[in-house]
CSV table of C-alpha atoms in Angstrom, one decimal:
chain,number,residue,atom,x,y,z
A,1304,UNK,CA,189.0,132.2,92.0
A,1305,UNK,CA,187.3,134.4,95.1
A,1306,UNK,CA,187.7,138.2,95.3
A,1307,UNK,CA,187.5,139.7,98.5
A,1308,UNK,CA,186.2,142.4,96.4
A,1309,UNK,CA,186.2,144.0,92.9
A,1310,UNK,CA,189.8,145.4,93.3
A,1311,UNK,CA,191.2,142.2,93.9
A,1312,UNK,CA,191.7,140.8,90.4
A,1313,UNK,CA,194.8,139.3,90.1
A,1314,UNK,CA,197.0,141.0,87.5
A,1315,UNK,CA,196.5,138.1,84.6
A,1316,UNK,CA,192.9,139.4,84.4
A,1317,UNK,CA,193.3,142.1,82.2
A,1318,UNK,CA,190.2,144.0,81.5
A,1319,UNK,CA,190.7,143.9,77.8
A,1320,UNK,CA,191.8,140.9,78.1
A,1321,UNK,CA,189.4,138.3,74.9
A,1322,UNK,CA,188.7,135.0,76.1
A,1323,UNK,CA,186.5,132.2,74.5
A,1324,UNK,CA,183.6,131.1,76.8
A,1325,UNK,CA,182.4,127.4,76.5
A,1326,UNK,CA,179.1,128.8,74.1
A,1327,UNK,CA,180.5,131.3,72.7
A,1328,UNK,CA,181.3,129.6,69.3
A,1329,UNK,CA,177.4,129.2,68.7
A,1330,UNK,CA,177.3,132.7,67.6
A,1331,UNK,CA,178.5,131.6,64.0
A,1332,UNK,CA,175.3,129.7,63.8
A,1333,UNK,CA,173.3,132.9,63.2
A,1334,UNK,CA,171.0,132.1,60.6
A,1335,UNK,CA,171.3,129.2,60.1
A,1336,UNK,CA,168.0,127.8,59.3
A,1337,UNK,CA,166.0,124.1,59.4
A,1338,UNK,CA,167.6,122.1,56.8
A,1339,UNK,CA,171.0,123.4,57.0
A,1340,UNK,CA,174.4,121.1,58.0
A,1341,UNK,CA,176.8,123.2,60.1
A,1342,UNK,CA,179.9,121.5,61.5
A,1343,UNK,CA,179.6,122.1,64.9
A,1344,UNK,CA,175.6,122.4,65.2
A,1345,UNK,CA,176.2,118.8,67.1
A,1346,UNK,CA,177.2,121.1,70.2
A,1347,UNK,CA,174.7,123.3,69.9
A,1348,UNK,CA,172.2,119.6,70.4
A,1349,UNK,CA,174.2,119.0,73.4
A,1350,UNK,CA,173.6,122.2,74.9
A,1351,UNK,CA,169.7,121.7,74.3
A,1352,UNK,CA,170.1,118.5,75.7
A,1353,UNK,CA,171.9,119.1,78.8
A,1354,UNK,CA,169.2,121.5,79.8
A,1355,UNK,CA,166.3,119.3,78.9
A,1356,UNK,CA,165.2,120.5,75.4
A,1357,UNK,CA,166.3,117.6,73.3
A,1358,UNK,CA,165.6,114.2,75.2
A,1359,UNK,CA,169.5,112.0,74.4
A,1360,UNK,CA,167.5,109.0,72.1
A,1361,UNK,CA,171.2,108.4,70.5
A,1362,UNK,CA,174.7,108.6,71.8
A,1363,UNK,CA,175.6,111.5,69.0
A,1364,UNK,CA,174.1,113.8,67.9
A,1365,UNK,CA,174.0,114.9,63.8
A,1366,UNK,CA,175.2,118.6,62.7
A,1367,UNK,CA,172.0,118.7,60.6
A,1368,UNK,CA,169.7,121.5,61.8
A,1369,UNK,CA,166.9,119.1,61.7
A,1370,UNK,CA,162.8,119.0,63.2
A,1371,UNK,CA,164.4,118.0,67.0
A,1372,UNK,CA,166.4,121.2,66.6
A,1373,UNK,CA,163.8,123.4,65.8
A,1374,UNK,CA,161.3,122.1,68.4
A,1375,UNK,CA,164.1,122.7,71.1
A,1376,UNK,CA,164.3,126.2,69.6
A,1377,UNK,CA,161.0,126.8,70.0
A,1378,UNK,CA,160.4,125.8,73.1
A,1379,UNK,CA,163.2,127.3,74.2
A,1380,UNK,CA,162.6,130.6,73.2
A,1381,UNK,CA,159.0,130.2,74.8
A,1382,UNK,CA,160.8,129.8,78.0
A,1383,UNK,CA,163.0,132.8,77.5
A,1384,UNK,CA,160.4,134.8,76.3
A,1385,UNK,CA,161.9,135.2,72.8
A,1386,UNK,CA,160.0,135.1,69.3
A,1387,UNK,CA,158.9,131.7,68.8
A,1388,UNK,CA,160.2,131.7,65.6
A,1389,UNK,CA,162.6,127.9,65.6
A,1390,UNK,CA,165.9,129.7,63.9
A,1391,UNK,CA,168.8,130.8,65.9
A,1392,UNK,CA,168.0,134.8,65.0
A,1393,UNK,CA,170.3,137.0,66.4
A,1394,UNK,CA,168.5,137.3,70.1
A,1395,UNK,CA,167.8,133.7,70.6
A,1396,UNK,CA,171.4,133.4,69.8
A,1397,UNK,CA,172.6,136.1,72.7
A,1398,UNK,CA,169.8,134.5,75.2
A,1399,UNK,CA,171.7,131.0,74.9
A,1400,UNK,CA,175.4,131.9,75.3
A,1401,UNK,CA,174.6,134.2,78.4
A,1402,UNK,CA,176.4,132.3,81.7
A,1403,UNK,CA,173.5,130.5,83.5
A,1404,UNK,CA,172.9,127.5,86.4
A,1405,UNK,CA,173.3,123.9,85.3
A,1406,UNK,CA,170.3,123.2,86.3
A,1407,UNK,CA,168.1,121.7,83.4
A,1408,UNK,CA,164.8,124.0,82.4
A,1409,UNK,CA,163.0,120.8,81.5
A,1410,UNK,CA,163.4,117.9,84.1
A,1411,UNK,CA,162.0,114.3,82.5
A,1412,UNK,CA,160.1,116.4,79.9
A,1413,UNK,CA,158.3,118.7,82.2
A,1414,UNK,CA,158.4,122.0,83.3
A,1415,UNK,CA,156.4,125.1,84.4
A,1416,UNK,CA,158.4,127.8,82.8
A,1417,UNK,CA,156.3,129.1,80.1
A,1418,UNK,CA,156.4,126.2,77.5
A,1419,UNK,CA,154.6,124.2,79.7
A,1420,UNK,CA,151.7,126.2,80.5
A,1421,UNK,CA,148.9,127.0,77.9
A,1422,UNK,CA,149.0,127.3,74.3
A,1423,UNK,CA,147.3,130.5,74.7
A,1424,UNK,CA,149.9,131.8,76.7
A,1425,UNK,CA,153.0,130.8,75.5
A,1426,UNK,CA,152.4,131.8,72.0
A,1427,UNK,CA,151.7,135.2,72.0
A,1428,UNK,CA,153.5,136.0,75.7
A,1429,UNK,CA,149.9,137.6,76.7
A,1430,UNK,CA,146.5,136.8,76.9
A,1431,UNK,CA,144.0,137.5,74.2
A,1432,UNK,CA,141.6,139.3,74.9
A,1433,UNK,CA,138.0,141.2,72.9
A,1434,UNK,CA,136.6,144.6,73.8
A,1435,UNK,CA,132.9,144.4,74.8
B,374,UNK,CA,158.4,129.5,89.2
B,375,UNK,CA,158.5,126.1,88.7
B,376,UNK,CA,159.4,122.9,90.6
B,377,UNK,CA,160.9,119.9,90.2
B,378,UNK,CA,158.9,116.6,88.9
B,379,UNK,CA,157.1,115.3,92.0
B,380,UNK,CA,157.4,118.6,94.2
B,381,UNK,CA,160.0,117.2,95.9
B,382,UNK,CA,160.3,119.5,99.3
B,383,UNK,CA,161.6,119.4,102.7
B,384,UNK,CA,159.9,117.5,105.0
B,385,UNK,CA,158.0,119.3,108.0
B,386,UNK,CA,160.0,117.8,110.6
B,387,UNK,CA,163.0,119.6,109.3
B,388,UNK,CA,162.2,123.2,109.0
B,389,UNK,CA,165.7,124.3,110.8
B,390,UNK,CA,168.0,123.1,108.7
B,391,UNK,CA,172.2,123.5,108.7
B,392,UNK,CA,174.9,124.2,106.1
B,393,UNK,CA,178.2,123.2,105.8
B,394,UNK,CA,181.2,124.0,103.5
B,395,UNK,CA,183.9,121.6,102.1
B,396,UNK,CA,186.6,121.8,103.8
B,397,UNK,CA,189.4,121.7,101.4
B,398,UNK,CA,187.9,125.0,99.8
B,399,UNK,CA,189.1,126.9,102.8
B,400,UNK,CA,186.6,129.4,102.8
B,401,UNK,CA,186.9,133.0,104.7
B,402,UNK,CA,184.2,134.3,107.2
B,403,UNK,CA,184.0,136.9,105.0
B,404,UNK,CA,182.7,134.2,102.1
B,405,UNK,CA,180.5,132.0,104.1
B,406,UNK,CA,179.0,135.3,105.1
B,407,UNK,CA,177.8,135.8,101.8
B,408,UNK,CA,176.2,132.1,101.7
B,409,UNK,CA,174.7,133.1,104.9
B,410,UNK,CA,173.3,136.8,103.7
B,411,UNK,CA,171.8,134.6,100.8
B,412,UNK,CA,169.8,132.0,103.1
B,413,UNK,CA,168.3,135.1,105.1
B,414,UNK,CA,166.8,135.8,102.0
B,415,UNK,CA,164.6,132.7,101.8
B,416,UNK,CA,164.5,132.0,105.6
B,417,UNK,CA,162.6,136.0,105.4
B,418,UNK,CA,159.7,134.5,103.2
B,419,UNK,CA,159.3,131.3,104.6
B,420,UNK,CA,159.4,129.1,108.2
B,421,UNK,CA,162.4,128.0,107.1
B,422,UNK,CA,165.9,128.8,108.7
B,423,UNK,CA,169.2,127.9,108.2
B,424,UNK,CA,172.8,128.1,110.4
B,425,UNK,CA,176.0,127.1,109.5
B,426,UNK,CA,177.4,123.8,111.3
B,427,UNK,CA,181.3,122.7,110.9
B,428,UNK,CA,180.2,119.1,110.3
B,429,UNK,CA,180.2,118.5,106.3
B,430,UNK,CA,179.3,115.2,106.9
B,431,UNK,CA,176.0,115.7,109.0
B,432,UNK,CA,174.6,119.3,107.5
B,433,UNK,CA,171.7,119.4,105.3
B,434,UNK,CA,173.0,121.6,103.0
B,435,UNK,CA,176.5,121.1,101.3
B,436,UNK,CA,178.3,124.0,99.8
B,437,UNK,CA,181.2,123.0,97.9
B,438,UNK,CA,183.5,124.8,94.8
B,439,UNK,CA,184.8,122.2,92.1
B,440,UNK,CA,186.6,122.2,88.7
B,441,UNK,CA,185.9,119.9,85.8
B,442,UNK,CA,184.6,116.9,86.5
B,443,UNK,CA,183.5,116.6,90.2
B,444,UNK,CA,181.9,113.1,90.2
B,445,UNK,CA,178.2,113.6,90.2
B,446,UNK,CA,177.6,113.3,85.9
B,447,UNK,CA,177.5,117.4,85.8
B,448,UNK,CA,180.8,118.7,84.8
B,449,UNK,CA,181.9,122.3,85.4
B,450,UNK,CA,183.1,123.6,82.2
B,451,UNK,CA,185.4,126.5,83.0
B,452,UNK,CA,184.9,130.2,82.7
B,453,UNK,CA,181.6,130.8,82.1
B,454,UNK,CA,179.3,128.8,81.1
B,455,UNK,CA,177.4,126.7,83.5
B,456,UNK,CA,178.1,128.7,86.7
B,457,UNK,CA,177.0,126.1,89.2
B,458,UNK,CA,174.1,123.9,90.1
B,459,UNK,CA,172.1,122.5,93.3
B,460,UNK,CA,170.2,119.6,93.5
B,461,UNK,CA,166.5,118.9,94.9
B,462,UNK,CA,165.4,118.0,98.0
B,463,UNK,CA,166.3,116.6,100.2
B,464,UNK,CA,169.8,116.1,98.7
B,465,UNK,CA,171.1,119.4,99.6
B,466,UNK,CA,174.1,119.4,97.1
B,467,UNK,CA,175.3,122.5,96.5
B,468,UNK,CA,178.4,122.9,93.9
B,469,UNK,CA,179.5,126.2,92.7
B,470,UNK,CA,182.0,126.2,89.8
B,471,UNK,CA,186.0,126.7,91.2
B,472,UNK,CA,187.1,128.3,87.7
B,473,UNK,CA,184.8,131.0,87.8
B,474,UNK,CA,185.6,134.7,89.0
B,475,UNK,CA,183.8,135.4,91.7
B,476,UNK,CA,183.2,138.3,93.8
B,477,UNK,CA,182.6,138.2,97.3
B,478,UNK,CA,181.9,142.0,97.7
B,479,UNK,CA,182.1,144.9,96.2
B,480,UNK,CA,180.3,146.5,93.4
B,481,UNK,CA,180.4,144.1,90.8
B,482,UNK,CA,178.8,146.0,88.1
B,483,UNK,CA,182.2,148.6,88.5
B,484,UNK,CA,184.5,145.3,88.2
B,485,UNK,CA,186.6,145.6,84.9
B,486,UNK,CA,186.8,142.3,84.8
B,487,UNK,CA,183.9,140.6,82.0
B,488,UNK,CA,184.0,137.1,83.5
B,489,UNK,CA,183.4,138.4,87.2
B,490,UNK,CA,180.2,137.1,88.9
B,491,UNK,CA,178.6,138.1,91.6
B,492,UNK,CA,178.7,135.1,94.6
B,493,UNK,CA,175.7,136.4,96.2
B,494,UNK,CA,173.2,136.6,93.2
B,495,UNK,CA,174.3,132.9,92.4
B,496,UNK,CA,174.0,131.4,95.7
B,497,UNK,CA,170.4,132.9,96.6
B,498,UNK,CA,169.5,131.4,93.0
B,499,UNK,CA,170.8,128.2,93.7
B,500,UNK,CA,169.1,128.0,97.1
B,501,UNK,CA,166.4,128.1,95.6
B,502,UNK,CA,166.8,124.6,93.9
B,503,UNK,CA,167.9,123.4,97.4
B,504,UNK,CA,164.3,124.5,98.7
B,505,UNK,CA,162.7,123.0,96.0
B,506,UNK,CA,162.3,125.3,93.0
B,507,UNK,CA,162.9,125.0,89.2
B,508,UNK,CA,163.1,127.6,87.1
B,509,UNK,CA,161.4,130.6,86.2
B,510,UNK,CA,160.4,132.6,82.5
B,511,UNK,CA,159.8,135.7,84.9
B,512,UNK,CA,162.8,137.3,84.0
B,513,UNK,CA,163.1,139.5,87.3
B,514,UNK,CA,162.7,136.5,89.1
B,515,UNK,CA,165.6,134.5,91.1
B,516,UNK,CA,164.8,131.4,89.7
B,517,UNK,CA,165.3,132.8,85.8
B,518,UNK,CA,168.3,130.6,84.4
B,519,UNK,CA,170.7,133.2,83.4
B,520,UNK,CA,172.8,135.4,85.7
B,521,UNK,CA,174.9,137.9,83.6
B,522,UNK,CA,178.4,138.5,84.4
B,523,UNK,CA,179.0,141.9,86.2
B,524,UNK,CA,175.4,142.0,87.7
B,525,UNK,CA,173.6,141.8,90.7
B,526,UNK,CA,170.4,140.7,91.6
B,527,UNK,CA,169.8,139.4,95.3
B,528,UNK,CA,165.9,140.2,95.9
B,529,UNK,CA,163.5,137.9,95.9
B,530,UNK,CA,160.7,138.8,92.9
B,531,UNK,CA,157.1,138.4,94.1
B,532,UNK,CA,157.2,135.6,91.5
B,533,UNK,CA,160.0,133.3,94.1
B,534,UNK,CA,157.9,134.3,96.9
B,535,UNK,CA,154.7,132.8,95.8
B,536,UNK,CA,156.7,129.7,94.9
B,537,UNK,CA,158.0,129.1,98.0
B,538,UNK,CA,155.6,130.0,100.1
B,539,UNK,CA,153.6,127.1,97.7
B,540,UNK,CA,155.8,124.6,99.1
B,541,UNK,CA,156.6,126.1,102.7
B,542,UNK,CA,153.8,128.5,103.6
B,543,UNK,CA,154.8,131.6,104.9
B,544,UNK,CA,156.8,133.1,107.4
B,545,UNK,CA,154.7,134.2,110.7
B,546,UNK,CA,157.2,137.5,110.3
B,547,UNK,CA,156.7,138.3,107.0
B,548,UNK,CA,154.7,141.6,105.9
B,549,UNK,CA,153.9,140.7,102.5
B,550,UNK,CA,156.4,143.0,100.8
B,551,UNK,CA,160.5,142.7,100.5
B,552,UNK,CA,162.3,145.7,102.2
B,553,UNK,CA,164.5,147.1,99.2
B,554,UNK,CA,167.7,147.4,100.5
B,555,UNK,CA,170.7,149.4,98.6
B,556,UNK,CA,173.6,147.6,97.1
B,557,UNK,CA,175.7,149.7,99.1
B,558,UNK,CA,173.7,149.3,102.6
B,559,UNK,CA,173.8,145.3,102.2
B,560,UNK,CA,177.5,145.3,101.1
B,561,UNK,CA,178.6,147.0,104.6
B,562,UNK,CA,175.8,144.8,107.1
B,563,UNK,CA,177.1,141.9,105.2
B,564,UNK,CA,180.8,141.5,106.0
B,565,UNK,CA,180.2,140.7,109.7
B,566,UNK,CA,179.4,137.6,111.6
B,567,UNK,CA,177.7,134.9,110.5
């Protein structure tokens, strides 16, 4: 669908108009916490794994909210510059079902955003520093 | 920024490089116009440049809109969602999702539409893969992964800059400082011929 411009919209897009988006349905997963089973948590793996967070080791994944989940979280929310805190809290949550490129963040387990540079960084989201 | 594992780049023999669209999307001047605004933003920073050629089949570059499952393992997934993707170089696939409401021009901030997303912002972002770059945690950047509905952001960030000049070096013409331009201003100088 291509607007010529913002008047355009055909008339079945009304403005008040609710719609599901694909990730939307992760925002019942607020929360949740490690240990946990959701229904559904499986597709929240899939989403970490399509953008390189969880490497695919097995061809499903479990709804538990297990160790694997929690490191994607984390590193995740060190790329986004969220608190690094491994639950889905209410702003991690927003962060992920915002519409983004399908590019993967992590390619083969390696990136540059913040995750991957050093532990002194990421953690905190600034550098430490002592007053002489 | 980031790149992708390897540094995978453009060779230096091929600093001129082309684009072409897929055919069957049919697109108006008025469209590849915005494809073409969004290259002069990269070609600005970098000795890069990029023209349009009507040869799919021998451009570098190769802008196509697809639905679903377009054969290369990455489906599209519908409003929202993934928006589109580009691969490294030197593959110069270029796939923008078909489902997706985009807008060509306009304000798109003032559309009352939720789902509408701005053409521009998506294709200088995924030019930026096309050159070479991952993504970015510098949230002004291009290269960060998320592009909210109903906004634009078309500028390169210092943070794109220093990325691809790292891969490219700079261009001879370039003053070390992006001209701000106003939404309005770039809406009416970007309409014209490519």
């Amino acid at each position: 669908s291509l607007f010529p411009n913002i008047t355009a919209n055909p008339p079945w897009l009304h403005p008040n108009a609710t719609f599901l988006a694909p990730w939307d349905a992760f925002i019942k997963f607020a929360g949740c916490h490690s240990g946990e089973t959701r229904h559904g948590l499986s597709k929240l793996k899939h989403y970490f794994s399509n953008f390189g967070y969880i490497p695919i080791t097995a061809p499903n994944f479990s709804d538990d909210f297990d160790d694997e989940l929690e490191k994607a979280l984390k590193t995740y929310q060190q790329n986004f510059n969220l608190n690094v805190t491994g639950q889905l809290d209410d702003q991690t949550l927003q962060q992920i079902v915002k519409p983004r490129c399908g590019n993967a963040d992590i390619v083969n387990g390696t990136t540059s955003m913040n995750s991957g540079k050093s532990p002194s960084f990421h953690t905190t989201g600034h550098f430490h520093t002592t007053g002489h | 920024y980031s790149f992708f594992p390897g540094t995978p780049r453009w060779p230096a023999n091929r600093r001129d490089l082309t684009y072409g669209f897929l055919p069957g999307n049919e697109l108006t001047d008025e469209i590849k116009a915005v494809f073409s605004s969004a290259f002069q933003k990269w070609s600005a920073v970098t000795p890069l440049t990029f023209s349009q050629t009507d040869s799919l089949l021998t451009a570098d570059i190769k802008i196509g809109f697809y639905s679903g499952d377009h054969g290369d393992g990455e489906p599209f997934d519908g409003v929202l969602g993934t928006l589109a993707h580009a691969f490294s170089p030197p593959s110069g696939r270029f796939h923008l999702d078909a489902d997706e409401n985009w807008i060509v021009s306009g304000d798109v901030m003032r559309s009352a539409v939720p789902s509408a997303v701005d053409l521009e912002t998506v294709a200088v972002h995924e030019i930026g893969h096309l050159l070479g770059l991952g993504h970015s945690s510098v949230e002004d950047a291009i290269m960060y992964p998320t592009i909210t509905s109903r906004t634009r952001k078309v500028e390169l960030a210092n943070d794109d800059i220093e990325g691809i000049q790292w891969l490219y070096g700079s261009n001879p013409n370039y003053n070390g400082s992006t001209t701000p331009t106003s939404t309005t201003e770039e809406r009416e100088t970007s309409g014209g011929e490519i």
